[in-house]
CSV table of C-alpha atoms in Angstrom, one decimal:
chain,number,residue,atom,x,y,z
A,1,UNK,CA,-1.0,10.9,29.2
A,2,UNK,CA,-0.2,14.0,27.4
A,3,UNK,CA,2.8,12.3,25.3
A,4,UNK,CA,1.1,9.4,24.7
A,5,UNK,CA,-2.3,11.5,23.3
A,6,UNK,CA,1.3,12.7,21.3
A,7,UNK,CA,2.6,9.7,19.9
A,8,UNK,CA,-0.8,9.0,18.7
A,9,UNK,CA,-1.5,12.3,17.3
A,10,UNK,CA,1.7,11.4,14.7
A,11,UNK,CA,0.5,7.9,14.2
A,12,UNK,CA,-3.0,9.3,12.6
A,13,UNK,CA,-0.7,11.8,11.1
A,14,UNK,CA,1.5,9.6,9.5
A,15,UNK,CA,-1.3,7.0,8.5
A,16,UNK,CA,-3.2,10.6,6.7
A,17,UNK,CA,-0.2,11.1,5.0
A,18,UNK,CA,-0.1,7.7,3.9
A,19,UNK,CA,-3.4,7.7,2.4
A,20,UNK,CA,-2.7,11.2,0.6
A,21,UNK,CA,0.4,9.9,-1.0
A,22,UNK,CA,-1.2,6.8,-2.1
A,23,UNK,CA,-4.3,8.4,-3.5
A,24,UNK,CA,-2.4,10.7,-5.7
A,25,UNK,CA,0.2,7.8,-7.0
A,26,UNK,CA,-2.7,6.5,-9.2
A,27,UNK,CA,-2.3,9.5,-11.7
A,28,UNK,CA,1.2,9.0,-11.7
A,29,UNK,CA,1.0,5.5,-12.6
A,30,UNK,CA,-1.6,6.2,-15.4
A,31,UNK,CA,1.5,8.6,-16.8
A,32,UNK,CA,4.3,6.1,-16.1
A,33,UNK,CA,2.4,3.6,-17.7
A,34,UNK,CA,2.3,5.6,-20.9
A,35,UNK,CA,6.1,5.2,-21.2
A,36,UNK,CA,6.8,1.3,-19.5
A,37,UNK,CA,5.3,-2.1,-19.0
A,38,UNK,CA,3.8,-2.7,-15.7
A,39,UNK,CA,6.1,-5.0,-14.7
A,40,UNK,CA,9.2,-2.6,-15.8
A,41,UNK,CA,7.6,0.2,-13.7
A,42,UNK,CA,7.6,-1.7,-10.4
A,43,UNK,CA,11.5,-2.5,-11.6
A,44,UNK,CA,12.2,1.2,-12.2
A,45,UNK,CA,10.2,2.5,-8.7
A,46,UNK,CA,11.6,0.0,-6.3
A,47,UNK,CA,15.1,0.4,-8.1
A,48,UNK,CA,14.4,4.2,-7.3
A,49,UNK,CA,13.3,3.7,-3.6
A,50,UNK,CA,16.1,1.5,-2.7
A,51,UNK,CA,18.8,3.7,-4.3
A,52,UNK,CA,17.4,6.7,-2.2
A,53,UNK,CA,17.2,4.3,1.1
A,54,UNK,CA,21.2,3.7,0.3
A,55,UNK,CA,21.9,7.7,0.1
A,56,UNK,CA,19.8,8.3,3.6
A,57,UNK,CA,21.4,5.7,5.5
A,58,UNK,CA,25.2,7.1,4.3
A,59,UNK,CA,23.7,10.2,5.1
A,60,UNK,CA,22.9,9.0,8.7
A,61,UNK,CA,19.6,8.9,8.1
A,62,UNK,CA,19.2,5.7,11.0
A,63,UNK,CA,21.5,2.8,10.8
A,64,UNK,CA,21.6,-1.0,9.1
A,65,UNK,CA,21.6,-3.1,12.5
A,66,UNK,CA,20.9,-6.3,10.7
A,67,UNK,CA,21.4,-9.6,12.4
A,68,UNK,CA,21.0,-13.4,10.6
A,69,UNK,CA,18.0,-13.6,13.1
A,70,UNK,CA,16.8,-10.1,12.7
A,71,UNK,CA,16.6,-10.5,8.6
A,72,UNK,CA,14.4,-14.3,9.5
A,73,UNK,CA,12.0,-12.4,10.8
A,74,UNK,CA,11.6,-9.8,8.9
A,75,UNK,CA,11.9,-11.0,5.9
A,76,UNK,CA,8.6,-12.7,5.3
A,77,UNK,CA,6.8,-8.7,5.8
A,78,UNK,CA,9.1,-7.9,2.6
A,79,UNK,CA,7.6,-10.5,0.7
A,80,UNK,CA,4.1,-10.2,1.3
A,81,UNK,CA,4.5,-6.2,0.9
A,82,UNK,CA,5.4,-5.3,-1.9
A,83,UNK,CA,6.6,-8.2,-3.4
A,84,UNK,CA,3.3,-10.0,-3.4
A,85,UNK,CA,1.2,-7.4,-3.2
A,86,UNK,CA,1.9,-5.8,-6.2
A,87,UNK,CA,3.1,-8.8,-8.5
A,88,UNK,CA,-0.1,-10.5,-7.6
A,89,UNK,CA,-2.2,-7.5,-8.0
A,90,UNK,CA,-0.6,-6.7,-11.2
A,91,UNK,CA,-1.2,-10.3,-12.7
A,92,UNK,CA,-5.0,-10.0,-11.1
A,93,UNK,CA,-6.0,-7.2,-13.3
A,94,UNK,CA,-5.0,-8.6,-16.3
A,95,UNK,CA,-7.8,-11.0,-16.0
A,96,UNK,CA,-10.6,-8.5,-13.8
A,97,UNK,CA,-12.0,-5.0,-14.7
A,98,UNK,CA,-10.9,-2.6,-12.4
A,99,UNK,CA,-13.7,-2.3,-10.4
A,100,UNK,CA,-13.8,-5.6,-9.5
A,101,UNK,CA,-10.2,-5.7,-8.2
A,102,UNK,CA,-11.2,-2.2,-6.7
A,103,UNK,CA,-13.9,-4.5,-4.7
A,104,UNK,CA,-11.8,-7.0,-3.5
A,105,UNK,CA,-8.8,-4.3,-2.9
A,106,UNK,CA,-11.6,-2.6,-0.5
A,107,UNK,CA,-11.6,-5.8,1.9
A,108,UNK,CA,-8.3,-5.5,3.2
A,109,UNK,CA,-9.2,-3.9,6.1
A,110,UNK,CA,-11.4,-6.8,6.6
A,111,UNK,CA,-9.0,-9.5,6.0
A,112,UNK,CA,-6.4,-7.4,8.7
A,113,UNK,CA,-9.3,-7.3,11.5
A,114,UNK,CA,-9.7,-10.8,10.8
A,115,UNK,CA,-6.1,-11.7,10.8
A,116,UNK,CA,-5.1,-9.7,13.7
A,117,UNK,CA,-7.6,-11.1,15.6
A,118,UNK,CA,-6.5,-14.7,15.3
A,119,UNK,CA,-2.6,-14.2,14.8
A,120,UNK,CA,-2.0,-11.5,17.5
A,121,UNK,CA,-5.2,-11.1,19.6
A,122,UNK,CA,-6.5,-7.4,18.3
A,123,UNK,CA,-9.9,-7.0,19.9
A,124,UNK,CA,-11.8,-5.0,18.0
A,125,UNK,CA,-15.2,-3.5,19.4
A,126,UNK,CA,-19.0,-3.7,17.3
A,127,UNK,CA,-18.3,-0.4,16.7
A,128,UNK,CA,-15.2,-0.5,14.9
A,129,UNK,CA,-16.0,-3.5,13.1
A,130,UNK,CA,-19.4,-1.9,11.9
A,131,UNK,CA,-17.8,1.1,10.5
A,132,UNK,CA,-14.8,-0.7,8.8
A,133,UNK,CA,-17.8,-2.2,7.0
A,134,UNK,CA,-19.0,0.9,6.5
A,135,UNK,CA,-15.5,2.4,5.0
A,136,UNK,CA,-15.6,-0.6,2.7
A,137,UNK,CA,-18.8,-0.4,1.2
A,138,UNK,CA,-17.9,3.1,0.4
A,139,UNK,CA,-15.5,1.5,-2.2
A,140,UNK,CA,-17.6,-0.9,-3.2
A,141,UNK,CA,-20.5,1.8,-4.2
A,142,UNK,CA,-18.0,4.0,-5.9
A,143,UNK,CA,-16.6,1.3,-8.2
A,144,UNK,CA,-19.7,-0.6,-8.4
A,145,UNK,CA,-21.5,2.5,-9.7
A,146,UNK,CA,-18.3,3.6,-11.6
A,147,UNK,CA,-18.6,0.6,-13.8
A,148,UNK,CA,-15.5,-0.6,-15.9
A,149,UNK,CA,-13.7,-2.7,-18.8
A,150,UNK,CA,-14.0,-6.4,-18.9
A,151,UNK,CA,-11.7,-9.1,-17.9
A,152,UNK,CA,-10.3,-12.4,-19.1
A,153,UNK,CA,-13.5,-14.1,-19.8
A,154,UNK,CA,-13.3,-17.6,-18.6
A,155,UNK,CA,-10.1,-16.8,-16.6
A,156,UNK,CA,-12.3,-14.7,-14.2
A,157,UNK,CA,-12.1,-17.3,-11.5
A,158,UNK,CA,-8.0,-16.9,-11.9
A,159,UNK,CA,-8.2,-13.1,-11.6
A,160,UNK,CA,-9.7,-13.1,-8.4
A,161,UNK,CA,-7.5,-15.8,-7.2
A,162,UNK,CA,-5.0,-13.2,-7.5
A,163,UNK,CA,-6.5,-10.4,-6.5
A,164,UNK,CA,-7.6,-12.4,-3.6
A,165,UNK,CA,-4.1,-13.4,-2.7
A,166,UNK,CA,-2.9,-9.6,-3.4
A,167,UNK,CA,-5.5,-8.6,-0.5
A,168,UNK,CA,-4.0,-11.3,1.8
A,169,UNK,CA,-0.7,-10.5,1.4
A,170,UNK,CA,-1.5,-6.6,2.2
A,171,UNK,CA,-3.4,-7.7,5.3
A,172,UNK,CA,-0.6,-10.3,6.7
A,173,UNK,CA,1.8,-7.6,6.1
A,174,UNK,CA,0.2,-5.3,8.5
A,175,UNK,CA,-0.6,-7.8,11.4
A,176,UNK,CA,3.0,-9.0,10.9
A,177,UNK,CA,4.5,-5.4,10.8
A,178,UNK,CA,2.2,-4.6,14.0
A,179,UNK,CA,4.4,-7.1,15.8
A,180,UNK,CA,7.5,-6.1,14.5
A,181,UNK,CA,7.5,-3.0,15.1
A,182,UNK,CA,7.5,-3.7,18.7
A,183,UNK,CA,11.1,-5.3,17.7
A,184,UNK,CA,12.8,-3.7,15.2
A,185,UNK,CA,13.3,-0.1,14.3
A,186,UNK,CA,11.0,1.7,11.6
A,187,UNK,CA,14.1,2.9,9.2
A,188,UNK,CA,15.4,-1.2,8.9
A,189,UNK,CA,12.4,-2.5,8.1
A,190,UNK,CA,11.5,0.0,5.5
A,191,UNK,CA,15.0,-0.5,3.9
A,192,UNK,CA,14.9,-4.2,3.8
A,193,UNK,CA,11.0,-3.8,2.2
A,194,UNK,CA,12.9,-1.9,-0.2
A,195,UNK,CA,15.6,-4.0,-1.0
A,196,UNK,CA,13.8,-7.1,-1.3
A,197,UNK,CA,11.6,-5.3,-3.9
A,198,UNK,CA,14.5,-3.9,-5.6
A,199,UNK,CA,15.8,-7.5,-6.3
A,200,UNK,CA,12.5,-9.3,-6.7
A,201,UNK,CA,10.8,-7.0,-9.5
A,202,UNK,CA,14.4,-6.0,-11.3
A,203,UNK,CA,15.0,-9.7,-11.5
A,204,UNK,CA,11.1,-10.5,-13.0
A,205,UNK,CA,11.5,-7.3,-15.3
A,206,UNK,CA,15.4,-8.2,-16.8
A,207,UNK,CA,14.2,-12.0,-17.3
A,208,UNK,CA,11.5,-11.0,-19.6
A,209,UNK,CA,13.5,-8.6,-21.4
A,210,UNK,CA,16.3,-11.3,-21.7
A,211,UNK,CA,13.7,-13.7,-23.1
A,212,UNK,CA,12.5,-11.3,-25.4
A,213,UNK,CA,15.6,-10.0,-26.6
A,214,UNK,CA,15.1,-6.7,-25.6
A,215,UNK,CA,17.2,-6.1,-23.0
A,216,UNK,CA,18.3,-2.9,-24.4
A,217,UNK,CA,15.0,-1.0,-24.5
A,218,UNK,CA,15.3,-1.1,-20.4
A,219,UNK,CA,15.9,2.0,-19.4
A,220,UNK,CA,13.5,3.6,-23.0
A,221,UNK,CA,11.2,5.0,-20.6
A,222,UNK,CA,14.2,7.6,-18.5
A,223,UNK,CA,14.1,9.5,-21.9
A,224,UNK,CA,10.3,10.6,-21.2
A,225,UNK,CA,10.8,13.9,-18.6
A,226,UNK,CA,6.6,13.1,-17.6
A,227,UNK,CA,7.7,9.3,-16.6
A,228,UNK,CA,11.2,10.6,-15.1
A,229,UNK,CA,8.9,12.6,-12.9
A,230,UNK,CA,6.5,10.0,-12.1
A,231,UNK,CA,9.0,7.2,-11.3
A,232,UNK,CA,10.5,9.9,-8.6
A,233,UNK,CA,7.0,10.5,-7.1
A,234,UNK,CA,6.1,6.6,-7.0
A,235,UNK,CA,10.0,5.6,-6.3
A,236,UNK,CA,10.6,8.1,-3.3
A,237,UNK,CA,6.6,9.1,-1.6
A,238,UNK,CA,4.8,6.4,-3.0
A,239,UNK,CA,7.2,3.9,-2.1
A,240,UNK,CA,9.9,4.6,0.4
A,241,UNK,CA,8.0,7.4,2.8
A,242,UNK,CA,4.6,5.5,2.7
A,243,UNK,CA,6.3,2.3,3.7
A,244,UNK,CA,7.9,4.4,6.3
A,245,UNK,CA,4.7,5.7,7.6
A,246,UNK,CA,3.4,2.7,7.4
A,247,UNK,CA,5.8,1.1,9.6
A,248,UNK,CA,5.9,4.1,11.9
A,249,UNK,CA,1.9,4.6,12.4
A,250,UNK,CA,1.5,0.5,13.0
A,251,UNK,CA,3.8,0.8,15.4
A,252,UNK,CA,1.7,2.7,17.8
A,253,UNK,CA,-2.0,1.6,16.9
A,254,UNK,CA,-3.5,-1.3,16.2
A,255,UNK,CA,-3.2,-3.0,12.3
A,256,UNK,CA,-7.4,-3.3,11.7
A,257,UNK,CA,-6.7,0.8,12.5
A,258,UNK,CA,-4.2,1.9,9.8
A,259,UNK,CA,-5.9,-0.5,7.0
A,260,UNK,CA,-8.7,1.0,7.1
A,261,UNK,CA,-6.6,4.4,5.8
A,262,UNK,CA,-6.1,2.3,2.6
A,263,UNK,CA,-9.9,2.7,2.0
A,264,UNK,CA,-9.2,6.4,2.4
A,265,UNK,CA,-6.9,7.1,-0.5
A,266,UNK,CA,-9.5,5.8,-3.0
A,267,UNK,CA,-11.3,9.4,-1.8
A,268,UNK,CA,-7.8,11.5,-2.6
A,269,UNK,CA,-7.8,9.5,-5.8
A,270,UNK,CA,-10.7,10.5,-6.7
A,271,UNK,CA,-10.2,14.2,-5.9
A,272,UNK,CA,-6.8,13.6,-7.9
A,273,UNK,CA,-8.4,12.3,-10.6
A,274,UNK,CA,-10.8,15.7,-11.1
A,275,UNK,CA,-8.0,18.1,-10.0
A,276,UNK,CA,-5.0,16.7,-12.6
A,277,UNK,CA,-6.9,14.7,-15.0
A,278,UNK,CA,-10.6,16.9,-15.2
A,279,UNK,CA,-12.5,13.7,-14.6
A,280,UNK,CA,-15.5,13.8,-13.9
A,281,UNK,CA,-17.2,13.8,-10.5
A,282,UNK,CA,-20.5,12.4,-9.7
A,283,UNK,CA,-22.3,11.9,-7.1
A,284,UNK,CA,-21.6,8.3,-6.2
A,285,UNK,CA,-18.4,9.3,-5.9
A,286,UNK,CA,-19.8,12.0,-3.1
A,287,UNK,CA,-21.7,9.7,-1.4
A,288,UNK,CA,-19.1,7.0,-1.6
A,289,UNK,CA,-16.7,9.5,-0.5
A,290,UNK,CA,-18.7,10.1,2.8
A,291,UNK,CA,-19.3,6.1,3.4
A,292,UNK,CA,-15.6,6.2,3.4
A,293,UNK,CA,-14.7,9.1,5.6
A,294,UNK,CA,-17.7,7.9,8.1
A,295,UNK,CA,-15.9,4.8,8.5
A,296,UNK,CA,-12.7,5.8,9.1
A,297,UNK,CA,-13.0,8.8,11.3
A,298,UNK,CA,-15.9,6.1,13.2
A,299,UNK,CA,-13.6,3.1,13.6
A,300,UNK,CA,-10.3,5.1,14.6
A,301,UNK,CA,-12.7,7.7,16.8
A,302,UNK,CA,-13.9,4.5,18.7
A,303,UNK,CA,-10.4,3.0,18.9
A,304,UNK,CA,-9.5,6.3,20.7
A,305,UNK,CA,-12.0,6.0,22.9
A,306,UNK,CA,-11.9,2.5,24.1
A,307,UNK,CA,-7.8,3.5,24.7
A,308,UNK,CA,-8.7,6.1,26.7
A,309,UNK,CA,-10.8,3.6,28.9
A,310,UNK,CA,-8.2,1.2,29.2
Protein backbone atom coordinates (compact mmCIF):
# COMPACT_ATOMS: atom_id res chain seq x y z
CA UNK A 1 0.00 0.00 0.00
CA UNK A 2 2.76 2.25 1.08
CA UNK A 3 4.52 2.17 -2.61
CA UNK A 4 1.53 2.49 -4.34
CA UNK A 5 0.26 5.76 -1.95
CA UNK A 6 4.25 6.32 -3.67
CA UNK A 7 3.75 5.98 -7.21
CA UNK A 8 0.88 8.21 -6.81
CA UNK A 9 2.46 10.76 -4.83
CA UNK A 10 4.91 11.35 -8.09
CA UNK A 11 1.98 11.13 -10.52
CA UNK A 12 0.36 14.40 -8.75
CA UNK A 13 3.88 15.51 -8.58
CA UNK A 14 4.57 15.20 -12.01
CA UNK A 15 1.07 16.39 -13.24
CA UNK A 16 1.95 19.88 -10.69
CA UNK A 17 4.88 20.22 -12.44
CA UNK A 18 3.14 20.00 -15.59
CA UNK A 19 0.84 22.70 -14.88
CA UNK A 20 3.73 25.08 -13.50
CA UNK A 21 5.77 24.59 -16.63
CA UNK A 22 2.85 25.24 -18.76
CA UNK A 23 1.53 28.28 -16.92
CA UNK A 24 4.81 30.07 -17.23
CA UNK A 25 5.37 29.10 -21.15
CA UNK A 26 2.73 31.73 -21.93
CA UNK A 27 5.24 34.70 -21.19
CA UNK A 28 7.73 33.05 -23.08
CA UNK A 29 5.64 32.68 -26.07
CA UNK A 30 4.51 36.48 -25.82
CA UNK A 31 8.55 37.13 -26.03
CA UNK A 32 9.20 34.47 -28.79
CA UNK A 33 6.49 35.79 -30.68
CA UNK A 34 8.14 39.25 -30.77
CA UNK A 35 10.98 37.82 -32.85
CA UNK A 36 8.97 34.72 -35.18
CA UNK A 37 5.72 33.87 -36.80
CA UNK A 38 3.56 31.50 -34.95
CA UNK A 39 3.86 28.94 -37.17
CA UNK A 40 7.96 29.28 -37.28
CA UNK A 41 7.98 29.13 -33.46
CA UNK A 42 6.26 25.72 -33.14
CA UNK A 43 9.15 24.90 -36.04
CA UNK A 44 11.93 26.29 -33.89
CA UNK A 45 10.51 24.52 -30.34
CA UNK A 46 9.77 21.15 -31.59
CA UNK A 47 13.09 21.35 -33.68
CA UNK A 48 14.62 22.18 -30.13
CA UNK A 49 12.79 19.30 -28.18
CA UNK A 50 13.58 16.67 -30.59
CA UNK A 51 17.29 17.60 -30.90
CA UNK A 52 17.55 17.39 -27.05
CA UNK A 53 15.42 13.95 -27.10
CA UNK A 54 18.36 12.67 -29.65
CA UNK A 55 21.31 13.86 -27.05
CA UNK A 56 19.37 11.99 -23.95
CA UNK A 57 18.79 8.92 -25.68
CA UNK A 58 22.91 8.78 -26.88
CA UNK A 59 23.39 9.76 -23.48
CA UNK A 60 21.38 6.60 -22.24
CA UNK A 61 18.79 8.51 -21.13
CA UNK A 62 16.14 5.18 -21.89
CA UNK A 63 16.30 3.35 -25.18
CA UNK A 64 14.48 3.61 -28.86
CA UNK A 65 12.64 0.06 -28.70
CA UNK A 66 10.61 0.81 -31.71
CA UNK A 67 8.72 -1.92 -33.53
CA UNK A 68 6.50 -1.51 -37.08
CA UNK A 69 3.56 -2.46 -34.66
CA UNK A 70 4.74 -0.43 -31.75
CA UNK A 71 5.04 2.96 -34.03
CA UNK A 72 0.89 1.97 -35.45
CA UNK A 73 -0.11 2.43 -32.35
CA UNK A 74 1.41 5.12 -31.15
CA UNK A 75 1.44 7.16 -33.74
CA UNK A 76 -1.98 8.41 -33.83
CA UNK A 77 -1.21 10.11 -29.79
CA UNK A 78 1.65 12.10 -31.86
CA UNK A 79 -0.75 13.46 -34.12
CA UNK A 80 -3.46 14.51 -32.06
CA UNK A 81 -0.76 16.05 -29.44
CA UNK A 82 1.03 18.28 -30.54
CA UNK A 83 0.46 18.11 -34.01
CA UNK A 84 -3.17 18.96 -33.93
CA UNK A 85 -3.42 20.48 -30.98
CA UNK A 86 -1.37 23.27 -31.66
CA UNK A 87 -1.78 23.71 -35.56
CA UNK A 88 -5.48 23.77 -34.93
CA UNK A 89 -5.25 25.96 -32.00
CA UNK A 90 -2.99 28.29 -33.69
CA UNK A 91 -5.31 28.53 -36.93
CA UNK A 92 -8.47 28.92 -34.19
CA UNK A 93 -7.19 32.12 -32.82
CA UNK A 94 -6.74 33.77 -35.82
CA UNK A 95 -10.41 33.95 -36.24
CA UNK A 96 -11.50 34.09 -32.03
CA UNK A 97 -10.47 36.62 -29.26
CA UNK A 98 -8.55 34.95 -26.84
CA UNK A 99 -10.96 34.55 -24.34
CA UNK A 100 -13.12 32.75 -26.32
CA UNK A 101 -10.52 30.15 -27.28
CA UNK A 102 -9.56 30.43 -23.44
CA UNK A 103 -13.39 29.06 -23.00
CA UNK A 104 -13.39 26.37 -25.21
CA UNK A 105 -9.56 25.48 -24.13
CA UNK A 106 -11.19 25.20 -20.41
CA UNK A 107 -13.46 22.16 -21.64
CA UNK A 108 -10.90 19.78 -22.18
CA UNK A 109 -11.20 18.22 -19.10
CA UNK A 110 -14.72 17.72 -20.06
CA UNK A 111 -14.25 16.39 -23.42
CA UNK A 112 -11.48 13.69 -21.66
CA UNK A 113 -14.17 12.53 -18.89
CA UNK A 114 -16.39 12.14 -21.71
CA UNK A 115 -14.10 10.31 -23.90
CA UNK A 116 -12.61 8.14 -21.35
CA UNK A 117 -15.75 7.11 -20.34
CA UNK A 118 -16.89 5.79 -23.66
CA UNK A 119 -13.46 4.65 -25.25
CA UNK A 120 -11.87 3.03 -22.18
CA UNK A 121 -14.46 2.72 -19.37
CA UNK A 122 -13.23 5.58 -16.73
CA UNK A 123 -15.88 5.86 -14.16
CA UNK A 124 -15.94 8.88 -12.76
CA UNK A 125 -18.01 9.64 -9.43
CA UNK A 126 -20.76 12.95 -9.10
CA UNK A 127 -18.21 14.28 -7.19
CA UNK A 128 -15.49 14.35 -9.55
CA UNK A 129 -17.58 15.32 -12.37
CA UNK A 130 -19.09 18.28 -10.30
CA UNK A 131 -15.87 19.73 -9.42
CA UNK A 132 -14.24 19.35 -12.89
CA UNK A 133 -17.16 21.66 -13.70
CA UNK A 134 -16.26 23.56 -11.04
CA UNK A 135 -12.31 23.89 -12.22
CA UNK A 136 -13.75 24.87 -15.60
CA UNK A 137 -15.94 27.56 -14.83
CA UNK A 138 -13.02 28.99 -12.95
CA UNK A 139 -11.61 29.66 -16.51
CA UNK A 140 -14.50 30.57 -17.95
CA UNK A 141 -15.06 33.53 -15.23
CA UNK A 142 -11.44 34.66 -15.51
CA UNK A 143 -11.56 35.07 -19.30
CA UNK A 144 -15.13 35.96 -19.46
CA UNK A 145 -14.43 38.83 -17.00
CA UNK A 146 -11.01 39.49 -18.55
CA UNK A 147 -12.60 40.42 -21.75
CA UNK A 148 -10.46 40.50 -25.08
CA UNK A 149 -9.73 41.51 -28.94
CA UNK A 150 -12.11 40.55 -31.52
CA UNK A 151 -12.04 37.87 -34.08
CA UNK A 152 -12.65 37.20 -37.69
CA UNK A 153 -16.08 38.54 -37.95
CA UNK A 154 -18.12 36.34 -40.03
CA UNK A 155 -15.53 33.56 -39.83
CA UNK A 156 -16.39 33.18 -36.08
CA UNK A 157 -18.27 29.87 -36.76
CA UNK A 158 -14.74 28.66 -38.46
CA UNK A 159 -12.67 29.74 -35.35
CA UNK A 160 -14.46 27.65 -33.09
CA UNK A 161 -14.50 24.81 -35.47
CA UNK A 162 -10.95 24.86 -34.75
CA UNK A 163 -10.65 25.57 -31.46
CA UNK A 164 -13.16 22.87 -31.06
CA UNK A 165 -11.15 20.35 -32.91
CA UNK A 166 -7.88 21.71 -30.96
CA UNK A 167 -9.85 20.64 -27.57
CA UNK A 168 -10.63 17.16 -29.06
CA UNK A 169 -7.46 16.42 -30.15
CA UNK A 170 -5.95 17.33 -26.44
CA UNK A 171 -8.62 15.15 -24.89
CA UNK A 172 -8.20 11.95 -27.37
CA UNK A 173 -4.60 12.36 -26.62
CA UNK A 174 -4.99 11.71 -23.05
CA UNK A 175 -7.54 8.85 -23.05
CA UNK A 176 -5.28 7.28 -25.78
CA UNK A 177 -2.01 7.94 -23.85
CA UNK A 178 -3.88 6.45 -20.69
CA UNK A 179 -3.90 3.19 -22.57
CA UNK A 180 -0.67 3.35 -23.83
CA UNK A 181 1.06 3.81 -21.18
CA UNK A 182 0.04 0.52 -19.93
CA UNK A 183 2.13 -0.68 -23.09
CA UNK A 184 4.87 1.21 -23.97
CA UNK A 185 7.45 2.98 -21.97
CA UNK A 186 7.19 6.88 -20.97
CA UNK A 187 10.78 7.89 -22.68
CA UNK A 188 9.49 6.28 -26.40
CA UNK A 189 6.40 7.82 -26.49
CA UNK A 190 7.65 11.15 -25.59
CA UNK A 191 10.39 10.92 -28.26
CA UNK A 192 8.16 9.85 -31.05
CA UNK A 193 5.63 12.94 -29.82
CA UNK A 194 8.63 14.78 -30.44
CA UNK A 195 9.69 13.64 -33.63
CA UNK A 196 6.52 13.70 -35.25
CA UNK A 197 6.27 17.42 -34.31
CA UNK A 198 9.68 18.06 -35.43
CA UNK A 199 8.69 16.95 -38.98
CA UNK A 200 5.18 18.05 -39.07
CA UNK A 201 5.61 21.86 -38.10
CA UNK A 202 9.37 22.23 -39.81
CA UNK A 203 7.67 20.88 -42.90
CA UNK A 204 4.43 23.59 -42.57
CA UNK A 205 7.02 26.37 -41.51
CA UNK A 206 9.79 25.71 -44.62
CA UNK A 207 6.72 25.43 -47.15
CA UNK A 208 5.57 28.78 -46.45
CA UNK A 209 8.84 30.28 -46.49
CA UNK A 210 9.55 28.46 -49.80
CA UNK A 211 6.35 30.00 -51.18
CA UNK A 212 7.16 33.18 -50.09
CA UNK A 213 10.62 33.32 -51.08
CA UNK A 214 11.91 33.78 -47.84
CA UNK A 215 13.58 30.84 -46.99
CA UNK A 216 16.52 32.59 -45.85
CA UNK A 217 14.99 34.74 -43.03
CA UNK A 218 14.52 31.13 -41.15
CA UNK A 219 16.65 31.07 -38.59
CA UNK A 220 16.29 35.67 -38.17
CA UNK A 221 14.76 35.02 -34.93
CA UNK A 222 18.32 32.85 -33.24
CA UNK A 223 20.00 36.38 -33.53
CA UNK A 224 17.44 37.74 -30.64
CA UNK A 225 19.32 36.47 -27.13
CA UNK A 226 15.36 37.11 -25.41
CA UNK A 227 13.88 34.52 -28.13
CA UNK A 228 17.10 32.18 -27.94
CA UNK A 229 16.10 31.98 -24.34
CA UNK A 230 12.48 31.48 -24.87
CA UNK A 231 12.70 28.80 -27.62
CA UNK A 232 15.02 26.75 -24.89
CA UNK A 233 12.37 27.22 -22.17
CA UNK A 234 9.39 26.24 -24.64
CA UNK A 235 11.74 23.71 -26.70
CA UNK A 236 13.23 21.70 -23.60
CA UNK A 237 10.25 22.29 -20.24
CA UNK A 238 7.51 23.33 -22.17
CA UNK A 239 7.80 20.71 -24.62
CA UNK A 240 9.95 17.70 -23.98
CA UNK A 241 9.60 17.43 -19.91
CA UNK A 242 5.83 18.32 -19.93
CA UNK A 243 5.13 15.71 -22.49
CA UNK A 244 7.24 13.51 -20.31
CA UNK A 245 5.24 14.15 -17.25
CA UNK A 246 2.48 13.92 -19.03
CA UNK A 247 3.10 10.55 -20.20
CA UNK A 248 4.44 9.53 -16.81
CA UNK A 249 1.54 10.97 -14.47
CA UNK A 250 -1.29 9.24 -17.08
CA UNK A 251 0.29 6.32 -16.62
CA UNK A 252 -0.70 5.82 -13.09
CA UNK A 253 -4.10 7.85 -12.74
CA UNK A 254 -6.85 8.15 -14.57
CA UNK A 255 -7.00 10.70 -17.92
CA UNK A 256 -10.32 12.86 -16.64
CA UNK A 257 -7.52 13.29 -13.46
CA UNK A 258 -4.50 14.84 -15.11
CA UNK A 259 -6.76 17.16 -17.60
CA UNK A 260 -8.10 18.72 -15.24
CA UNK A 261 -4.24 20.09 -14.19
CA UNK A 262 -4.54 21.83 -17.65
CA UNK A 263 -7.20 24.16 -15.98
CA UNK A 264 -4.53 24.66 -13.30
CA UNK A 265 -1.80 26.46 -15.26
CA UNK A 266 -4.20 29.16 -16.37
CA UNK A 267 -3.76 30.06 -12.33
CA UNK A 268 0.43 29.95 -12.69
CA UNK A 269 -0.19 32.05 -15.78
CA UNK A 270 -1.76 34.32 -14.28
CA UNK A 271 0.68 34.63 -11.29
CA UNK A 272 3.37 34.72 -14.30
CA UNK A 273 1.83 37.29 -15.89
CA UNK A 274 1.94 39.83 -12.55
CA UNK A 275 5.40 38.49 -11.49
CA UNK A 276 7.42 38.95 -15.11
CA UNK A 277 5.15 41.12 -17.03
CA UNK A 278 3.54 43.55 -13.80
CA UNK A 279 0.03 42.83 -15.07
CA UNK A 280 -2.43 43.55 -13.40
CA UNK A 281 -4.35 41.45 -10.86
CA UNK A 282 -7.94 41.67 -10.02
CA UNK A 283 -10.12 40.10 -8.34
CA UNK A 284 -11.79 37.89 -10.86
CA UNK A 285 -8.70 36.52 -11.34
CA UNK A 286 -8.71 35.66 -7.29
CA UNK A 287 -11.91 34.32 -7.36
CA UNK A 288 -11.39 32.46 -10.63
CA UNK A 289 -8.18 31.32 -9.24
CA UNK A 290 -9.97 29.59 -6.28
CA UNK A 291 -12.91 28.02 -8.60
CA UNK A 292 -9.89 26.47 -10.15
CA UNK A 293 -7.92 25.16 -7.32
CA UNK A 294 -11.34 23.95 -5.61
CA UNK A 295 -11.79 21.83 -8.51
CA UNK A 296 -8.79 20.32 -8.90
CA UNK A 297 -7.68 19.51 -5.40
CA UNK A 298 -11.87 18.26 -5.14
CA UNK A 299 -11.85 16.03 -8.24
CA UNK A 300 -8.24 14.42 -7.63
CA UNK A 301 -9.06 14.43 -3.52
CA UNK A 302 -12.14 12.25 -4.44
CA UNK A 303 -10.29 10.12 -6.94
CA UNK A 304 -8.00 9.30 -4.06
CA UNK A 305 -10.54 8.41 -2.01
CA UNK A 306 -12.69 6.17 -4.10
CA UNK A 307 -8.95 4.35 -4.82
CA UNK A 308 -8.53 3.87 -1.52
CA UNK A 309 -12.01 2.09 -1.27
CA UNK A 310 -11.43 -0.04 -4.08
Amino acid sequence: MTGESSSLGKAYGAALAYAVIIGFSFVFVKFALRSASPMDLLAHRFTVSFAAANVLLLAGWGRARFTWSGIVRLLPIAVFYPSCFFMFQSLGLFYLSSSEAGIIQAAIPILTMVLAGIFIQERSTGWQKLFIVLSVGGVAFIVTMSGGEGGGGGWRLAGYCLMLISALSSAAYNVMARKLTQIHSVADMTYLMMGVGFVVFNTIALSQHVSAGTLMTYFEPFAEPRFVVSILYLGLMSSLLTSYLTNYALSRIQASQMSVFVNLSVVVTIGAGVIVLREVLSWYHVAGAALILGGVIGANTRARNKAKLL
